Short mmCIF file of C-alpha atoms in Angstrom, two decimals:
data_model
loop_
_atom_site.label_atom_id
_atom_site.label_comp_id
_atom_site.label_asym_id
_atom_site.label_seq_id
_atom_site.Cartn_x
_atom_site.Cartn_y
_atom_site.Cartn_z
CA MET A 1182 88.59 122.96 91.91
CA SER A 1183 88.26 119.18 92.18
CA LYS A 1184 89.48 117.40 95.27
CA LYS A 1185 92.49 115.09 94.89
CA ILE A 1186 91.96 111.37 95.33
CA LYS A 1187 93.24 110.36 98.76
CA ILE A 1188 95.44 107.29 99.20
CA LEU A 1189 96.32 105.64 102.50
CA ALA A 1190 99.73 104.00 102.09
CA ILE A 1191 100.33 101.49 104.86
CA SER A 1192 103.10 98.99 105.58
CA SER A 1193 105.35 97.40 108.13
CA PRO A 1194 108.72 99.06 108.72
CA GLY A 1195 111.95 98.07 106.98
CA GLY A 1196 111.91 96.73 103.43
CA HIS A 1197 108.12 96.97 103.14
CA TRP A 1198 108.33 100.67 104.03
CA ILE A 1199 111.18 101.30 101.56
CA GLN A 1200 109.22 99.70 98.71
CA LEU A 1201 106.03 101.58 99.65
CA ASN A 1202 107.91 104.88 99.59
CA LYS A 1203 109.40 104.15 96.17
CA ILE A 1204 105.88 103.63 94.85
CA CYS A 1205 104.28 106.57 96.64
CA ASN A 1206 107.03 109.07 95.79
CA GLN A 1207 105.69 108.84 92.24
CA LEU A 1208 102.09 109.36 93.39
CA GLU A 1209 102.46 112.33 95.74
CA GLY A 1210 102.07 115.07 93.13
CA GLN A 1211 98.97 113.59 91.60
CA PHE A 1212 97.24 112.25 94.74
CA ASP A 1213 96.84 113.20 98.39
CA VAL A 1214 98.93 110.46 100.05
CA VAL A 1215 98.70 109.78 103.79
CA TYR A 1216 100.95 107.18 105.42
CA ALA A 1217 100.64 104.74 108.32
CA THR A 1218 103.44 102.57 109.69
CA PRO A 1219 104.80 101.23 112.95
CA GLY A 1220 107.91 103.28 113.55
CA ALA A 1221 107.98 106.62 115.31
CA HIS A 1222 111.37 107.41 113.72
CA TYR A 1223 109.65 107.70 110.31
CA LYS A 1224 107.35 110.41 111.67
CA SER A 1225 110.21 112.78 112.52
CA SER A 1226 111.72 112.48 109.03
CA ALA A 1227 108.28 113.06 107.51
CA LYS A 1228 108.01 116.51 109.05
CA GLU A 1229 110.91 117.61 106.90
CA GLY A 1230 109.24 116.29 103.74
CA GLY A 1231 105.78 117.56 104.62
CA ARG A 1232 104.27 114.08 104.71
CA LYS A 1233 101.41 113.11 106.99
CA ILE A 1234 102.35 109.87 108.76
CA TYR A 1235 100.34 108.03 111.40
CA THR A 1236 102.32 105.85 113.78
CA ILE A 1237 100.56 102.56 114.47
CA THR A 1238 101.33 99.54 116.64
CA ASP A 1239 103.57 96.90 115.09
CA ALA A 1240 101.96 93.50 114.63
CA SER A 1241 103.02 90.25 113.05
CA ALA A 1242 102.41 86.52 113.13
CA ASP A 1243 104.67 86.49 116.19
CA SER A 1244 102.68 89.20 118.01
CA LYS A 1245 99.06 88.31 117.31
CA LEU A 1246 97.72 90.22 120.33
CA ASN A 1247 98.98 93.43 118.72
CA LEU A 1248 96.54 92.84 115.86
CA ILE A 1249 93.74 94.17 118.09
CA PRO A 1250 95.19 97.65 118.73
CA VAL A 1251 96.57 97.98 115.19
CA THR A 1252 93.16 97.12 113.73
CA LEU A 1253 91.48 99.76 115.90
CA GLN A 1254 94.16 102.31 114.97
CA ILE A 1255 93.71 101.61 111.26
CA LEU A 1256 89.93 101.88 111.60
CA SER A 1257 90.39 105.25 113.31
CA ILE A 1258 92.64 106.45 110.47
CA LEU A 1259 90.11 105.26 107.88
CA ILE A 1260 87.34 107.19 109.62
CA ARG A 1261 89.48 110.32 110.02
CA GLU A 1262 91.07 110.39 106.56
CA ARG A 1263 88.37 108.72 104.43
CA PRO A 1264 90.76 107.52 101.72
CA ASN A 1265 89.51 106.47 98.29
CA THR A 1266 92.22 103.82 97.97
CA ILE A 1267 94.61 101.88 100.18
CA ILE A 1268 97.95 100.63 98.93
CA SER A 1269 100.18 98.30 100.92
CA THR A 1270 103.42 96.41 100.43
CA GLY A 1271 102.82 94.29 103.55
CA ALA A 1272 102.81 92.85 106.06
CA ALA A 1273 100.33 92.61 109.00
CA PRO A 1274 99.21 96.28 109.03
CA GLY A 1275 98.48 96.09 105.31
CA VAL A 1276 96.56 92.84 105.70
CA MET A 1277 94.40 94.34 108.44
CA ALA A 1278 93.73 97.48 106.38
CA ILE A 1279 92.70 95.49 103.32
CA LEU A 1280 90.44 93.20 105.34
CA LEU A 1281 88.77 96.21 106.98
CA CYS A 1282 88.19 97.81 103.59
CA LYS A 1283 86.31 94.72 102.45
CA PHE A 1284 83.37 96.23 104.38
CA LEU A 1285 83.93 99.80 103.19
CA PRO A 1286 83.72 101.53 99.79
CA ILE A 1287 87.52 101.81 99.58
CA LYS A 1288 89.58 100.31 96.74
CA THR A 1289 92.60 98.24 97.78
CA ILE A 1290 95.93 97.50 96.14
CA TRP A 1291 98.43 94.94 97.45
CA VAL A 1292 101.99 94.99 96.09
CA ASP A 1293 103.75 91.83 97.24
CA SER A 1294 107.32 92.20 98.45
CA ILE A 1295 110.17 91.77 96.00
CA ALA A 1296 111.73 89.38 98.53
CA ASN A 1297 109.18 86.71 97.61
CA VAL A 1298 110.70 85.13 94.53
CA LYS A 1299 109.12 81.67 94.38
CA VAL A 1300 105.73 82.09 96.06
CA LEU A 1301 103.44 84.88 97.14
CA SER A 1302 104.15 86.04 100.71
CA ARG A 1303 102.05 84.72 103.59
CA SER A 1304 100.36 88.13 103.79
CA GLY A 1305 99.84 88.19 100.03
CA LYS A 1306 98.12 84.82 100.20
CA MET A 1307 95.84 86.17 102.95
CA VAL A 1308 94.70 89.19 100.91
CA LYS A 1309 94.72 87.85 97.35
CA ASN A 1310 90.99 87.11 97.42
CA HIS A 1311 90.12 90.35 99.24
CA ALA A 1312 92.20 93.08 97.58
CA ASP A 1313 90.87 94.74 94.44
CA LEU A 1314 94.30 94.45 92.82
CA VAL A 1315 97.20 92.16 93.76
CA VAL A 1316 100.54 92.87 92.12
CA THR A 1317 103.68 90.73 92.28
CA GLN A 1318 107.15 91.98 91.48
CA TRP A 1319 108.11 88.68 89.84
CA GLN A 1320 106.66 87.77 86.45
CA GLU A 1321 106.77 84.05 87.29
CA LEU A 1322 104.24 84.57 90.12
CA SER A 1323 101.68 86.32 87.93
CA ASP A 1324 98.67 84.39 86.70
CA ASN A 1325 97.13 87.46 84.96
CA LYS A 1326 93.77 86.59 86.56
CA ASN A 1327 94.17 87.30 90.26
CA ILE A 1328 97.84 88.26 90.56
CA PHE A 1329 99.39 90.70 88.10
CA TYR A 1330 102.97 91.63 87.23
CA ARG A 1331 103.71 95.29 86.44
CA GLY A 1332 107.47 95.37 87.00
CA SER A 1333 109.55 95.66 90.15
CA VAL A 1334 109.85 98.55 92.54
CA LEU A 1335 113.56 98.26 93.35
#
């Protein structure tokens, strides 16, 4: 029996998490999906659904010092889980995961938030040259070279 491809789905809490779940709900039967997010309350709800969720430190542009522990936590998850692919809807935890994977044989997918209508998000701009695939949810933001439109999540 062949082993399922493993995906690490990582995002910030709130809207990023909601969008990530909408994407990954469709992937769970076909792939082995493991999650990482800041938010212990998500972990308790995951036990009911049988999901494996790692709780990581929250980090953002406003809490730059938290980027150190979150980066180490993500590295630990990457070593433990050995995913084939990472998918993120943002923000800081996803950026850190994609930047770490630049040095590892792990494919990366960035799905920019639907909230960014006129320009790519700050996080999206940071990863657009590092992620293997960058997807926007607004057709107007696609250039079909580096940033692709494949529809919206919500």
